[in-house]
Tab-separated table of C-alpha atoms in Angstrom:
chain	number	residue	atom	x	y	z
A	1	UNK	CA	0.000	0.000	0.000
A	2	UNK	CA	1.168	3.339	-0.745
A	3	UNK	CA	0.091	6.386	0.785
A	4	UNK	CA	-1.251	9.358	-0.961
A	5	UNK	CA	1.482	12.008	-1.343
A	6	UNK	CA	2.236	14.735	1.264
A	7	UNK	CA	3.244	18.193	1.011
A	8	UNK	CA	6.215	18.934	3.900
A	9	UNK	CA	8.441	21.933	4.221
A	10	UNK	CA	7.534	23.594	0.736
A	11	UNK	CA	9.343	22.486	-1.782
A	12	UNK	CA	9.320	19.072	-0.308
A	13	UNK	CA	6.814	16.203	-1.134
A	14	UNK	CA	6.711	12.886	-0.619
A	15	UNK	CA	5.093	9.564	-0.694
A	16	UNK	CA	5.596	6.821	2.067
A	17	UNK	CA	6.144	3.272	0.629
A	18	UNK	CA	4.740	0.479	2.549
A	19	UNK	CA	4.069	-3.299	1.168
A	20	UNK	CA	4.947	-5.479	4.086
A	21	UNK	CA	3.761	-8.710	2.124
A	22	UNK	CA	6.596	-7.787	-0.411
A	23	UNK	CA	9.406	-6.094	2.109
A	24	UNK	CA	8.687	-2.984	0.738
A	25	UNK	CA	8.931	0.322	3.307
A	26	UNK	CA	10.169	3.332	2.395
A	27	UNK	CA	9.555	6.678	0.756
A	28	UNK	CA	10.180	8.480	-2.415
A	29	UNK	CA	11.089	11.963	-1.874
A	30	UNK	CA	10.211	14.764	-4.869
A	31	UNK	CA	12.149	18.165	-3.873
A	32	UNK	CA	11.814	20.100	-7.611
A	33	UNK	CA	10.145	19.559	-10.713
A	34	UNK	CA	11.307	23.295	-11.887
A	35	UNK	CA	13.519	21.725	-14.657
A	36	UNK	CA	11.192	18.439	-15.520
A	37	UNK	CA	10.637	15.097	-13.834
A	38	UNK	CA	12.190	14.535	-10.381
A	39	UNK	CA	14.963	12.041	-10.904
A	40	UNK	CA	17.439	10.610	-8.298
A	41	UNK	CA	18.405	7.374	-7.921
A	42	UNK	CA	16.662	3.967	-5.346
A	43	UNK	CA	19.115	3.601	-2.333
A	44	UNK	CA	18.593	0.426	-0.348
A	45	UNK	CA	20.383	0.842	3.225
A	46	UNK	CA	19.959	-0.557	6.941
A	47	UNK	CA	17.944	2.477	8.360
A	48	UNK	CA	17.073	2.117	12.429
A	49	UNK	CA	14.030	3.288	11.819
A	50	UNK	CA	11.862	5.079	8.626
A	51	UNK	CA	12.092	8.613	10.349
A	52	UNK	CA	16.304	8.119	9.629
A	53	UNK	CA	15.385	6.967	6.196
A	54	UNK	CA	12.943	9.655	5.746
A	55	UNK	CA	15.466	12.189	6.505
A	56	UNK	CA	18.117	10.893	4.637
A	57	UNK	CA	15.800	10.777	1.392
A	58	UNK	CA	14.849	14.630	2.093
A	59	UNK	CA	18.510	15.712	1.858
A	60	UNK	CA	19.174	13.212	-1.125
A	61	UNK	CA	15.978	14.543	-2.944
A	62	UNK	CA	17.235	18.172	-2.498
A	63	UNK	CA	21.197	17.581	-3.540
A	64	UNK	CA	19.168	16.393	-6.622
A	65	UNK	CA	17.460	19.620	-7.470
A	66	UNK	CA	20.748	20.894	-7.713
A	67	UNK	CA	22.797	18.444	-8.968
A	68	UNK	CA	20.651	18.223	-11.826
A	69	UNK	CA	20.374	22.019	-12.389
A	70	UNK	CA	24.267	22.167	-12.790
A	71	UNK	CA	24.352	19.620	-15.087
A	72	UNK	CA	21.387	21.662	-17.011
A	73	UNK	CA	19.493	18.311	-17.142
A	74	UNK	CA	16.212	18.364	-17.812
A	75	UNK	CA	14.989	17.036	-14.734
A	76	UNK	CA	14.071	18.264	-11.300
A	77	UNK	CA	15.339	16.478	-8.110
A	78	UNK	CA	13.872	13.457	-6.784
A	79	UNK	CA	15.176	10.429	-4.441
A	80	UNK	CA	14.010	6.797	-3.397
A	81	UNK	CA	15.356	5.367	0.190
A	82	UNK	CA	13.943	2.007	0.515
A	83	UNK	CA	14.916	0.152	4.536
A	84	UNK	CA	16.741	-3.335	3.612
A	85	UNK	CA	14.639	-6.225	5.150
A	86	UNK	CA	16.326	-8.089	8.003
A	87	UNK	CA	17.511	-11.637	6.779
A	88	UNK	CA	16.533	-13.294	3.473
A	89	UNK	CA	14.018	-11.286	1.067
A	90	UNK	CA	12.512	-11.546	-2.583
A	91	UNK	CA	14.446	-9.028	-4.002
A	92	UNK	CA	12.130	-9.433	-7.442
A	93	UNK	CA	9.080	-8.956	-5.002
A	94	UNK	CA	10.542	-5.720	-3.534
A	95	UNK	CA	11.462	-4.030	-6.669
A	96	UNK	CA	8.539	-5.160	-8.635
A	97	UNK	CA	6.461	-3.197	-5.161
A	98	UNK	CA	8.577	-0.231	-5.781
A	99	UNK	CA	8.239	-0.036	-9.057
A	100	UNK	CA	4.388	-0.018	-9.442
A	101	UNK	CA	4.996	3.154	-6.533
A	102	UNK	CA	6.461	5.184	-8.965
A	103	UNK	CA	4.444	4.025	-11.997
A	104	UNK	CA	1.329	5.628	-9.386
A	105	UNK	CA	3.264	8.512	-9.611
A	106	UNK	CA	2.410	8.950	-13.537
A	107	UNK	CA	6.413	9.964	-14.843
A	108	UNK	CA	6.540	12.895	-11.565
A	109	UNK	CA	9.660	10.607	-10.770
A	110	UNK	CA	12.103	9.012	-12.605
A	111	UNK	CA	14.382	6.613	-10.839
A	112	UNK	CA	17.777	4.329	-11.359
A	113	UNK	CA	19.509	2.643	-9.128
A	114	UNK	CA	22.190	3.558	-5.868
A	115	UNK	CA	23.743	2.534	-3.514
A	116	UNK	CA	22.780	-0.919	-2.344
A	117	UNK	CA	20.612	-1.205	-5.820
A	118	UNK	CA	21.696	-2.624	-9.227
A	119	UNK	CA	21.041	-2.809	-12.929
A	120	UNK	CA	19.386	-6.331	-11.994
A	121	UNK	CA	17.327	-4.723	-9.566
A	122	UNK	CA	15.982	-1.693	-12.348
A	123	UNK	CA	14.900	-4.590	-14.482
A	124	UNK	CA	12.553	-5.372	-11.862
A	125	UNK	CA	11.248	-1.924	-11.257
A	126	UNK	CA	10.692	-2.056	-15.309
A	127	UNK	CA	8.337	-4.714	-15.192
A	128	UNK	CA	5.976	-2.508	-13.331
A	129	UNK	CA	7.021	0.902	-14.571
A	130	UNK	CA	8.402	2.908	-17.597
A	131	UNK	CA	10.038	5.544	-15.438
A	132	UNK	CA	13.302	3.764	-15.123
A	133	UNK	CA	16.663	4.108	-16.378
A	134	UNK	CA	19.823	2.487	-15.216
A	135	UNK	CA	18.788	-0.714	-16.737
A	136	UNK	CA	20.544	-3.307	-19.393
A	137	UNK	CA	22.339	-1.019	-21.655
A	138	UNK	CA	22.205	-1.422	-25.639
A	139	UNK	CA	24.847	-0.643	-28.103
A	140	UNK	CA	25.844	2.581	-28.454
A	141	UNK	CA	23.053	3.861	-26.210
A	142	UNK	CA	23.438	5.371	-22.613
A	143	UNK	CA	22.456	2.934	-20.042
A	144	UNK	CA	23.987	0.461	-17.860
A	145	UNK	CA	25.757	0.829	-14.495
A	146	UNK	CA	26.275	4.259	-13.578
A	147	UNK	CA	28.731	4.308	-11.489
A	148	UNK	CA	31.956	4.054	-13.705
A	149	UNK	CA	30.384	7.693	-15.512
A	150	UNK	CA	30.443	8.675	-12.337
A	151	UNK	CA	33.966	8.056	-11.620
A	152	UNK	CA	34.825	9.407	-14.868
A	153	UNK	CA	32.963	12.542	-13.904
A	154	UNK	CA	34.894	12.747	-10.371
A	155	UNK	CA	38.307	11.819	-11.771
A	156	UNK	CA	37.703	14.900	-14.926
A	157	UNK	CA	36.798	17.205	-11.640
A	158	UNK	CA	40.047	16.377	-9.561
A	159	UNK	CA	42.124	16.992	-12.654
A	160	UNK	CA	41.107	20.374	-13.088
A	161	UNK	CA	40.477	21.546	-9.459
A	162	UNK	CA	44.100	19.752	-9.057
A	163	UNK	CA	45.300	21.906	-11.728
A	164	UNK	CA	43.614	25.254	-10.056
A	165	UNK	CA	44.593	24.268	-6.111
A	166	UNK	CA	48.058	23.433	-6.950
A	167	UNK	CA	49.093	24.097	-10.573
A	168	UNK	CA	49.900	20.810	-11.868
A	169	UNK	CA	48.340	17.698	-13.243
A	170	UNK	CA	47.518	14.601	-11.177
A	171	UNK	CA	50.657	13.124	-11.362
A	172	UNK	CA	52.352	12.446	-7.578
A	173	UNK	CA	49.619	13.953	-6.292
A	174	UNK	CA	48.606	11.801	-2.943
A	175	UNK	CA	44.536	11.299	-3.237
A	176	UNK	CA	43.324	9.528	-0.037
A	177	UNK	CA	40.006	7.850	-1.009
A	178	UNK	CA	37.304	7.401	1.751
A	179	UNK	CA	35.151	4.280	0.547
A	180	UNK	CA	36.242	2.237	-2.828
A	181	UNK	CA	32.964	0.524	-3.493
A	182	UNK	CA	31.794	1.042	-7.363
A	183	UNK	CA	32.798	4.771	-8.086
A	184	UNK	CA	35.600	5.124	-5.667
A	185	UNK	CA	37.197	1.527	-6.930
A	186	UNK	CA	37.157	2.694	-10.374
A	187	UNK	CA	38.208	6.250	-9.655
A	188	UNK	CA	41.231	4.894	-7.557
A	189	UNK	CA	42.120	3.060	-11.093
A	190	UNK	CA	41.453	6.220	-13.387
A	191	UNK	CA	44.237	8.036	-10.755
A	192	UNK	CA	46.327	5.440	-10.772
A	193	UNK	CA	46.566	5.268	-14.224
A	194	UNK	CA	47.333	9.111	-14.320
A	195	UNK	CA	50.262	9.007	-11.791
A	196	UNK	CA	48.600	9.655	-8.906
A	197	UNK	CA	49.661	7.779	-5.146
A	198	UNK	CA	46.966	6.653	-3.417
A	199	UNK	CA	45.800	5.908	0.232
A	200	UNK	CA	42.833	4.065	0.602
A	201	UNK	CA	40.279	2.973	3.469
A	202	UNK	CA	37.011	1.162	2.823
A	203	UNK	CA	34.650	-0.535	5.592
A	204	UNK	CA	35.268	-3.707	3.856
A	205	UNK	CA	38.861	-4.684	4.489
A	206	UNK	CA	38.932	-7.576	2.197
A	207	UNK	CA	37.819	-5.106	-0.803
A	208	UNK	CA	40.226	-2.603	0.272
A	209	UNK	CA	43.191	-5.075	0.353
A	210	UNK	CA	42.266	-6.122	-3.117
A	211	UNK	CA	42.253	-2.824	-4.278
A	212	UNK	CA	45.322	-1.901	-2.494
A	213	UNK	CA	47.289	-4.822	-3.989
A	214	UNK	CA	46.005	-4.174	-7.509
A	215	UNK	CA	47.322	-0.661	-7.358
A	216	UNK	CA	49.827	-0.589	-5.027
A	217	UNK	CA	48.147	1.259	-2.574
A	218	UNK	CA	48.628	1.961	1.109
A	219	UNK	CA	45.668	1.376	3.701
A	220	UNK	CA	44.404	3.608	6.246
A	221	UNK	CA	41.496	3.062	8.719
A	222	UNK	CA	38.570	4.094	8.166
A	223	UNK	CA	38.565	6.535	11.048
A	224	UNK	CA	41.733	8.131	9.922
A	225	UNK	CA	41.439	8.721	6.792
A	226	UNK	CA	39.982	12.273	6.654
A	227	UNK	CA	43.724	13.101	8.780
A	228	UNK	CA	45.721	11.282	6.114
A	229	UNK	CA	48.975	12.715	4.737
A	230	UNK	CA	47.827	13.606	1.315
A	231	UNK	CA	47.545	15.917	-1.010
A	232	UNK	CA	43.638	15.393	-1.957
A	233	UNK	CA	41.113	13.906	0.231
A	234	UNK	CA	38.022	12.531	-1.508
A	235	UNK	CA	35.166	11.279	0.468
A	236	UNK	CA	33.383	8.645	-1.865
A	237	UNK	CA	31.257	6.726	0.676
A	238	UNK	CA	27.857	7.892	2.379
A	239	UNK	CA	27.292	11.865	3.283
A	240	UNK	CA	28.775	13.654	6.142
A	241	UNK	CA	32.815	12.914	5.734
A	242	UNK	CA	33.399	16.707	6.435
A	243	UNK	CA	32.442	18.049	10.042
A	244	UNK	CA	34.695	20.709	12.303
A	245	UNK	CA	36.245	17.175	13.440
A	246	UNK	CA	37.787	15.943	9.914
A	247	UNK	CA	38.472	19.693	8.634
A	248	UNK	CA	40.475	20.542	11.887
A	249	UNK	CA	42.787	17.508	11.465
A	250	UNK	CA	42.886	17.396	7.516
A	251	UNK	CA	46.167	17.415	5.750
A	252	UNK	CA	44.572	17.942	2.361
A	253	UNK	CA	45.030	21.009	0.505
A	254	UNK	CA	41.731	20.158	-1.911
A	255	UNK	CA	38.634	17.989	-1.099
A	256	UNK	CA	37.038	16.340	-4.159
A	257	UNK	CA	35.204	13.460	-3.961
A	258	UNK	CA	32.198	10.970	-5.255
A	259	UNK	CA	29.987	11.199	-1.809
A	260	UNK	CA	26.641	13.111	-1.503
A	261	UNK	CA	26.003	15.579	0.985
A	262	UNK	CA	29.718	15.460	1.908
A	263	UNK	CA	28.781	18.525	4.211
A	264	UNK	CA	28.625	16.809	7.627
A	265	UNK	CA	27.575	20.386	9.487
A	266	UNK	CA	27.025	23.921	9.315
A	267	UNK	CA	30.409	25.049	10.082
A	268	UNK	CA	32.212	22.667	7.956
A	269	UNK	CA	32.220	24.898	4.511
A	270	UNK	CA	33.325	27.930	6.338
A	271	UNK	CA	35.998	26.165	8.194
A	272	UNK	CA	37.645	24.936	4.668
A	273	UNK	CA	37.584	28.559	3.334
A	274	UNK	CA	39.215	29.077	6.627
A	275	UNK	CA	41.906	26.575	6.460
A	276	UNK	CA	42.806	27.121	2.789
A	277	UNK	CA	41.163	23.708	1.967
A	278	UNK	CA	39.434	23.907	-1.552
A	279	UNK	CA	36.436	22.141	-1.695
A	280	UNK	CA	34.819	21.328	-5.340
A	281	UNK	CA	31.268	20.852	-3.836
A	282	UNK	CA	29.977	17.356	-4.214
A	283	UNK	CA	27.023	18.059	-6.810
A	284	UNK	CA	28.679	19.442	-9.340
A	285	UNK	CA	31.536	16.751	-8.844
A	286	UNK	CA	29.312	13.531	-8.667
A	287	UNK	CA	26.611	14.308	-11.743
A	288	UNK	CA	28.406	11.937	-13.953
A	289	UNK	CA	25.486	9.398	-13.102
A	290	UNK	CA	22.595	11.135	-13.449
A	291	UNK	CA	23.938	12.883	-16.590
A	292	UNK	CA	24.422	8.791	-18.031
A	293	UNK	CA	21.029	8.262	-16.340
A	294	UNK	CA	18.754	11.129	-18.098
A	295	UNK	CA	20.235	10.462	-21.164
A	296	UNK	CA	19.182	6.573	-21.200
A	297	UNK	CA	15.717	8.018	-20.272
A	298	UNK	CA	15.769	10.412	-22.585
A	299	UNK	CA	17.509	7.843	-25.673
A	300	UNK	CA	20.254	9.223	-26.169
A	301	UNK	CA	23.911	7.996	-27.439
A	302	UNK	CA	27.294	6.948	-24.979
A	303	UNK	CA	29.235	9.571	-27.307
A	304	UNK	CA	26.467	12.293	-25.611
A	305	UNK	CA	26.962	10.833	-22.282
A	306	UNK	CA	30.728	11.155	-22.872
A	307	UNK	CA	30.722	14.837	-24.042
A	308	UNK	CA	28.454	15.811	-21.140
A	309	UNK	CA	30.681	14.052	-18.071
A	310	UNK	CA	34.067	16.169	-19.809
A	311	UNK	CA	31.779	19.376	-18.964
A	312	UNK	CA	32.180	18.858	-15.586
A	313	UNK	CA	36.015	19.727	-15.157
A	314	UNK	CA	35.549	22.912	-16.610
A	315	UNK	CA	32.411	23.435	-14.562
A	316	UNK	CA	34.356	22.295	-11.315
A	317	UNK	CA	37.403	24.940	-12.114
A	318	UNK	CA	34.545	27.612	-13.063
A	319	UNK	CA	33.085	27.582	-9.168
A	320	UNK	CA	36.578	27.193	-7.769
A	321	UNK	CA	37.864	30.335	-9.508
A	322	UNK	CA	34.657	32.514	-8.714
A	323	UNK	CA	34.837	31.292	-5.019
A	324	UNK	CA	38.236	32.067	-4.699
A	325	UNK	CA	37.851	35.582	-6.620
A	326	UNK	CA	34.695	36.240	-4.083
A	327	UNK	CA	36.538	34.501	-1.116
A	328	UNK	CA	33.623	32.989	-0.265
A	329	UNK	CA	33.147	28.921	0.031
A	330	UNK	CA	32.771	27.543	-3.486
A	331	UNK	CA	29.445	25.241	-2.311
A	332	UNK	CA	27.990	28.880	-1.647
A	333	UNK	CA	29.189	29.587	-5.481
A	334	UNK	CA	28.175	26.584	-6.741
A	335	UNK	CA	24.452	26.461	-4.658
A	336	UNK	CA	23.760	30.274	-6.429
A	337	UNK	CA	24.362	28.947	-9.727
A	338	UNK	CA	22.277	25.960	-9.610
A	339	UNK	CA	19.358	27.787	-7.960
A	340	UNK	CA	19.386	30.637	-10.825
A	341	UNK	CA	19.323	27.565	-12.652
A	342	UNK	CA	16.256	26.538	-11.355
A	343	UNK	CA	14.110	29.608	-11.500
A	344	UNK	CA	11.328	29.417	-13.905
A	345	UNK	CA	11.958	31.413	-16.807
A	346	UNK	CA	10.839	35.363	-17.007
A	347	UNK	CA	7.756	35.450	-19.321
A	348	UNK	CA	7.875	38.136	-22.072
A	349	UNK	CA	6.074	41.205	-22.158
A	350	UNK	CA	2.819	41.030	-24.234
């Protein structure tokens, strides 16, 4: 059963998933439809309780808005946070739930998947809905996995903020990577290939030591590796790597990662600008996704997908430069852009 939808804090709307036959229970979360369609990807997690998953889908539904702005997608800002059953479950069952959710929803919402969600999994949100990308890709046509655009789009962002922060290109640059899951695994291999050194730390030690001895990588903990002796720290695991803690202890001289709502608290931004940390704010970093996302939705080619994820160096350098012009935080640079953006367009005079 799925509720009807409810308006919250204006812009904020959502609907409250609940199918306990199928293991369903969750909510989809709709923050803009300014631009088109609120899209953001299905995250699957271990939530205590639907009031943290609620509130985690809020903030993801809102980094949307502007993620997707920046990118000048079509699409407004949107997110799905579904709680992961305890022990065994029909995954097929739960999607296929899910899925008829957002068909109910008549295209408001377009999803894909996330973290804890797969290609496999967007099949069987298909069989109940159109309003799905991130499935089976074709030849030549957007689709698939994600997460290695994503990387891509991360790895084009650290070369140029690299190039802006220190004047040079990636090569002996130390990049300490928080979390090497899908996006930061392959963006440790896009730096390594580049010349870059790399620490890495990953809640999953076996993954982690794989990765390590692939690459030739040294491990930190997890804990630590905010404080790491590098040159670049980039968060790429779940939201909230940068608090007055991790910026007070932080080595880094640039912070550019993969991970959403990397701002951990209010005094966190201000604290970088502070401490002479640049910070390439995560939306405009991560959209590499989404942009291979719309563009399966909307039929388009790889080669578009391609030419759209290079944007988003220049894009990164572009907020770095004004913020450091202004001397103001570039996430205050880069949240002014995408909410101009955003703004419906002036109609003419008659």
């Amino acid at each position: 059963m799925v509720t009807a939808a409810h308006r919250m804090m204006p812009p904020m709307e959502y609907v409250r998933l609940h199918d306990e036959a199928a293991g369903l229970d969750g909510v989809i979360a709709i923050h803009s439809t300014a631009r088109g369609p609120a899209a953001g990807g299905c995250r699957l997690w271990t939530y205590p309780d639907i009031n943290t998953a609620m509130a985690d889908a809020f903030r993801l539904a809102e980094g949307m808005s502007y993620k997707n702005a920046m990118a000048e997608l079509p699409f407004g800002g949107g997110k799905a946070v579904l709680r992961k059953p305890e022990g065994p479950f029909d995954r097929r069952a739960l999607f296929e739930a899910f899925g008829a959710a957002v068909e109910r929803l008549g295209g408001r919402y377009v999803t894909a998947e996330d973290v804890g969600t797969s290609v496999a999994d967007m099949e069987f949100v298909a069989h109940k809905t159109r309003h799905v990308a991130g499935r089976t890709s074709r030849p030549g046509f957007a689709g698939g996995d994600p997460s290695p655009w994503t990387a891509l789009g991360v790895f084009e962002a650290m070369k140029a903020a690299v190039q802006f922060r220190f004047g040079g290109s990636l090569s002996g640059v130390t990049v300490a990577v928080q979390g090497v899951g899908s996006v930061g695994g392959e963006l440790c291999r896009l730096l390594s290939e580049a010349g870059a050194k790399l620490v890495i730390a990953d809640i999953d030690a076996a993954r982690c030591e794989r990765l390590a001895s692939d690459l030739g990588a040294a491990i930190a903990p997890i804990h630590a590796i905010a404080a790491a002796q590098a040159d670049v720290f980039a968060p790429c695991a779940l939201g909230g790597a940068l608090t007055e803690a991790s910026v007070a202890a932080m080595k880094a001289g640039l912070v550019c990662g993969a991970a959403n709502n990397q701002l951990g608290d209010t005094r966190a931004a201000q604290m970088l600008l502070e401490c002479g940390i640049a910070y390439a704010p995560d939306y405009v970093v991560n959209a590499g996704g989404i942009i291979n996302v719309s563009a399966e939705y909307l039929g388009e080619t790889t080669q578009q997908v391609h030419e759209r994820v290079l944007k988003i160096g220049p894009r990164t350098e572009a907020v770095l430069r004004e913020a450091a012009q202004r001397k103001v935080s570039p996430s205050i640079v880069a949240d002014r852009m995408a909410e101009d953006l955003m703004k419906p367009p002036v109609a003419e005079p008659a």
